[in-house]
Tab-separated table of C-alpha atoms in Angstrom:
chain	number	residue	atom	x	y	z
A	236	MET	CA	-30.267	111.993	59.768
A	237	PRO	CA	-28.218	112.611	56.602
A	238	PHE	CA	-26.298	109.728	55.020
A	239	CYS	CA	-23.275	111.759	54.565
A	240	ASP	CA	-21.608	114.381	56.733
A	241	ILE	CA	-20.580	117.577	55.076
A	242	ASP	CA	-17.189	117.840	56.921
A	243	THR	CA	-16.240	114.222	57.388
A	244	ASP	CA	-17.603	112.783	54.118
A	245	VAL	CA	-18.342	115.443	51.466
A	246	LYS	CA	-15.468	117.711	51.852
A	247	PRO	CA	-12.743	115.140	52.070
A	248	TRP	CA	-14.176	113.544	48.829
A	249	LEU	CA	-13.938	116.933	47.013
A	250	ASN	CA	-10.633	117.666	48.577
A	251	ILE	CA	-11.959	120.596	50.404
A	252	ASP	CA	-10.372	121.439	53.762
A	253	PRO	CA	-13.060	121.060	56.464
A	254	SER	CA	-12.073	124.487	57.835
A	255	VAL	CA	-13.244	126.119	54.653
A	256	THR	CA	-16.880	127.013	54.994
A	257	THR	CA	-17.327	128.924	51.555
A	258	HIS	CA	-19.328	125.984	49.950
A	259	ASP	CA	-21.296	124.698	53.044
A	260	ALA	CA	-24.582	126.144	52.090
A	261	ASN	CA	-24.495	124.756	48.558
A	262	LEU	CA	-22.954	121.380	49.555
A	263	THR	CA	-25.720	120.981	52.057
A	264	ILE	CA	-28.431	121.702	49.512
A	265	MET	CA	-26.767	119.214	46.998
A	266	ARG	CA	-26.427	116.531	49.686
A	267	ASP	CA	-29.990	116.843	50.801
A	268	SER	CA	-31.107	116.818	47.127
A	269	VAL	CA	-29.109	113.976	46.048
A	270	GLU	CA	-30.073	111.802	49.185
A	271	GLN	CA	-33.801	112.600	48.538
A	272	SER	CA	-33.315	111.426	44.958
A	273	VAL	CA	-31.705	108.196	46.093
A	274	LEU	CA	-34.614	107.462	48.505
A	275	LEU	CA	-37.188	108.145	45.768
A	276	TYR	CA	-35.284	106.029	43.212
A	277	THR	CA	-34.762	102.939	45.501
A	278	GLU	CA	-37.897	103.282	47.490
A	279	THR	CA	-35.785	101.909	50.381
A	280	GLU	CA	-35.377	102.895	53.917
A	281	PHE	CA	-31.762	102.184	54.846
A	282	ALA	CA	-32.629	101.136	58.360
A	283	LEU	CA	-33.565	98.061	60.134
A	284	THR	CA	-37.424	97.537	60.612
A	285	ALA	CA	-39.106	94.712	62.665
A	286	VAL	CA	-42.540	93.503	61.359
A	287	SER	CA	-45.019	90.676	61.853
A	288	GLU	CA	-46.602	89.472	58.666
A	289	ILE	CA	-49.557	86.968	58.178
A	290	LEU	CA	-49.205	85.093	54.796
A	291	ASP	CA	-51.120	82.496	52.769
A	292	GLY	CA	-49.715	79.074	52.480
A	293	SER	CA	-49.669	76.671	49.450
A	294	GLN	CA	-47.851	73.419	50.770
A	295	ALA	CA	-44.408	74.952	49.835
A	296	ASP	CA	-41.016	74.646	51.066
A	297	GLN	CA	-40.199	78.477	51.360
A	298	ILE	CA	-41.888	81.531	52.556
A	299	VAL	CA	-41.415	84.730	50.531
A	300	THR	CA	-41.978	87.860	52.663
A	301	ARG	CA	-43.058	91.312	51.615
A	302	ASN	CA	-39.984	93.151	52.511
A	303	TYR	CA	-36.142	92.547	51.504
A	304	PRO	CA	-33.488	91.820	52.637
A	305	ILE	CA	-34.429	89.576	55.538
A	306	THR	CA	-31.694	90.109	58.256
A	307	SER	CA	-33.038	87.853	61.129
A	308	VAL	CA	-36.278	85.852	61.872
A	309	GLN	CA	-37.740	86.044	65.407
A	310	ALA	CA	-40.424	83.424	64.966
A	311	VAL	CA	-42.352	81.364	62.397
A	312	TYR	CA	-45.855	80.070	63.259
A	313	PHE	CA	-47.949	77.561	61.174
A	314	ASN	CA	-51.884	77.363	61.339
A	315	VAL	CA	-52.467	80.647	63.025
A	316	LYS	CA	-55.721	82.273	63.541
A	317	THR	CA	-56.870	84.973	61.063
A	318	ASP	CA	-55.558	87.597	63.522
A	319	GLY	CA	-52.197	85.818	63.820
A	320	THR	CA	-52.646	84.400	67.293
A	321	GLU	CA	-51.940	80.930	68.563
A	322	GLY	CA	-50.543	78.577	65.964
A	323	CYS	CA	-47.542	76.148	66.016
A	324	LEU	CA	-44.117	77.780	66.558
A	325	LEU	CA	-41.458	76.144	64.480
A	326	THR	CA	-37.931	75.544	65.954
A	327	THR	CA	-34.979	77.403	64.382
A	328	ASP	CA	-33.586	74.074	62.961
A	329	GLU	CA	-36.679	73.727	60.788
A	330	TYR	CA	-35.917	76.569	58.611
A	331	GLN	CA	-33.017	78.602	56.957
A	332	VAL	CA	-32.992	82.428	56.648
A	333	LEU	CA	-32.019	83.811	53.302
A	334	PRO	CA	-32.108	87.550	52.318
A	335	GLY	CA	-35.181	86.897	50.179
A	336	ALA	CA	-37.115	84.027	51.815
A	337	VAL	CA	-37.296	81.546	54.787
A	338	VAL	CA	-36.500	78.133	53.481
A	339	LEU	CA	-38.041	75.238	55.347
A	340	THR	CA	-35.822	72.199	55.926
A	341	CYS	CA	-36.314	68.645	57.262
A	342	SER	CA	-38.891	68.056	54.381
A	343	ARG	CA	-41.151	70.534	56.109
A	344	TYR	CA	-43.964	72.240	53.983
A	345	THR	CA	-46.269	75.122	54.637
A	346	PRO	CA	-49.891	74.643	55.373
A	347	ARG	CA	-52.303	75.158	52.395
A	348	GLY	CA	-54.718	77.919	53.016
A	349	ARG	CA	-55.433	81.652	53.498
A	350	ALA	CA	-53.582	83.580	56.400
A	351	LEU	CA	-52.276	80.500	57.992
A	352	ILE	CA	-48.540	81.619	58.428
A	353	ARG	CA	-47.115	84.180	60.562
A	354	VAL	CA	-43.543	85.373	60.297
A	355	ASP	CA	-41.985	87.847	62.795
A	356	TYR	CA	-38.797	89.145	61.175
A	357	THR	CA	-36.446	92.058	60.838
A	358	TYR	CA	-35.523	93.431	57.318
A	359	GLY	CA	-33.475	96.298	55.934
A	360	TYR	CA	-30.050	97.595	56.276
A	361	ASP	CA	-27.946	98.430	59.469
A	362	GLY	CA	-26.918	101.731	58.225
A	363	VAL	CA	-26.088	103.002	54.666
A	364	PRO	CA	-24.248	100.369	52.671
A	365	PRO	CA	-20.817	101.706	51.481
A	366	ASP	CA	-21.817	101.422	47.768
A	367	VAL	CA	-24.824	103.591	48.385
A	368	LYS	CA	-22.683	106.139	50.205
A	369	TYR	CA	-20.209	105.921	47.216
A	370	ALA	CA	-23.003	106.584	44.738
A	371	ILE	CA	-24.171	109.668	46.867
A	372	LEU	CA	-20.671	111.198	46.866
A	373	LEU	CA	-20.285	110.614	43.249
A	374	SER	CA	-23.466	112.533	42.609
A	375	ILE	CA	-22.554	115.398	44.961
A	376	GLU	CA	-19.264	115.682	43.100
A	377	ALA	CA	-20.978	115.828	39.775
A	378	TYR	CA	-23.262	118.499	40.870
A	379	PHE	CA	-20.446	120.364	42.414
A	380	ARG	CA	-18.346	120.279	39.439
A	381	ARG	CA	-21.093	121.099	37.117
A	382	LYS	CA	-22.075	124.098	39.138
A	383	GLY	CA	-18.441	125.277	38.956
A	384	ARG	CA	-18.741	125.399	35.219
A	385	LYS	CA	-21.501	127.970	35.549
A	386	SER	CA	-23.289	126.428	32.622
A	387	VAL	CA	-24.618	122.806	31.955
A	388	GLY	CA	-23.823	123.220	28.338
A	389	ILE	CA	-20.009	123.835	28.633
A	390	ASN	CA	-17.968	120.950	27.355
A	391	SER	CA	-14.542	122.009	28.136
A	392	ARG	CA	-12.649	125.097	29.758
A	393	SER	CA	-8.954	126.170	30.068
A	394	LYS	CA	-7.103	128.086	32.667
A	395	LYS	CA	-3.579	129.103	32.107
A	396	ASP	CA	-1.865	126.295	30.220
A	397	GLU	CA	-4.318	123.679	31.587
A	398	SER	CA	-7.473	122.389	29.945
A	399	GLU	CA	-10.283	120.237	31.314
A	400	SER	CA	-13.109	118.391	29.411
A	401	PHE	CA	-16.393	117.459	30.369
A	402	SER	CA	-19.188	115.198	29.358
A	403	ASP	CA	-22.814	116.621	29.677
A	404	SER	CA	-24.166	114.137	26.906
A	405	SER	CA	-27.476	112.638	27.619
A	406	GLY	CA	-25.858	109.279	28.710
A	407	ALA	CA	-23.827	110.980	31.516
A	408	TRP	CA	-27.126	111.976	33.478
A	409	ASP	CA	-30.128	109.850	34.129
A	410	SER	CA	-33.110	111.892	32.901
A	411	LYS	CA	-35.669	110.350	35.427
A	412	THR	CA	-33.561	110.704	38.677
A	413	GLY	CA	-31.345	113.697	37.822
A	414	LEU	CA	-28.395	111.600	39.079
A	415	PRO	CA	-25.362	110.585	37.253
A	416	THR	CA	-25.849	107.315	35.231
A	417	GLU	CA	-22.865	105.832	36.940
A	418	ALA	CA	-24.640	106.370	40.366
A	419	VAL	CA	-27.948	105.007	39.259
A	420	GLN	CA	-26.261	101.697	37.970
A	421	ILE	CA	-24.929	101.319	41.623
A	422	LEU	CA	-28.270	102.046	43.158
A	423	LYS	CA	-30.267	99.633	40.966
A	424	THR	CA	-29.315	96.807	43.330
A	425	TYR	CA	-31.186	98.476	46.066
A	426	ARG	CA	-34.286	99.473	44.260
A	427	ALA	CA	-37.525	97.909	45.614
A	428	PHE	CA	-39.848	96.457	43.014
A	429	GLU	CA	-43.569	96.217	43.829
A	430	MET	CA	-44.776	92.525	43.841
A	431	ILE	CA	-47.610	91.889	41.446
A	432	VAL	CA	-49.045	89.185	43.628
A	433	GLN	CA	-49.616	88.844	47.325
A	434	PRO	CA	-46.423	87.422	48.923
A	435	ILE	CA	-46.976	83.784	49.744
A	436	ALA	CA	-45.135	80.652	50.799
A	437	GLN	CA	-43.752	79.249	47.567
A	438	ARG	CA	-42.822	75.849	46.479
A	439	ASN	CA	-39.077	75.856	45.499
A	440	LEU	CA	-38.899	73.854	42.198
């Protein structure tokens, strides 16, 4: 499902009356292209996903999961079998849920060993965050205005007694994503970074 609707989001942003359909085909192509670029750059699915993970333990006071952000935790088990079954279920007052980790309380620490911890949790975003939608609309507008100039290399134009200047310098567009740099700066917050090491329960120093 698209993040931005052509009639209710894109056209009002561009000050185009929803009843005007002249640009619909181009706007749809631009929207789909921008949204695909956003997904490829952030490597983030903007939806809620429930998972169950088995992690190593190292006598730590926080558990770092593979996915971010954590929105809720359904269960935490210690000393599970290698397949994640059995184990000791922690009560909800024995840990605190943060976006990037499950922090143990009451001087509790994780067991030390391989595949001893199971965390059932939900991560992601309940819909598209407003600033991501803003970045998408900024990008669509940039593409739409640039197309209206007929040439990427045009820096200004005049019509009647009015003039308009543009910036097509290398700093205005990100060469890797093809998106405006302003949009990329917004999206950096949501970019998923691959973890070099296996996610584990870590000691909070």
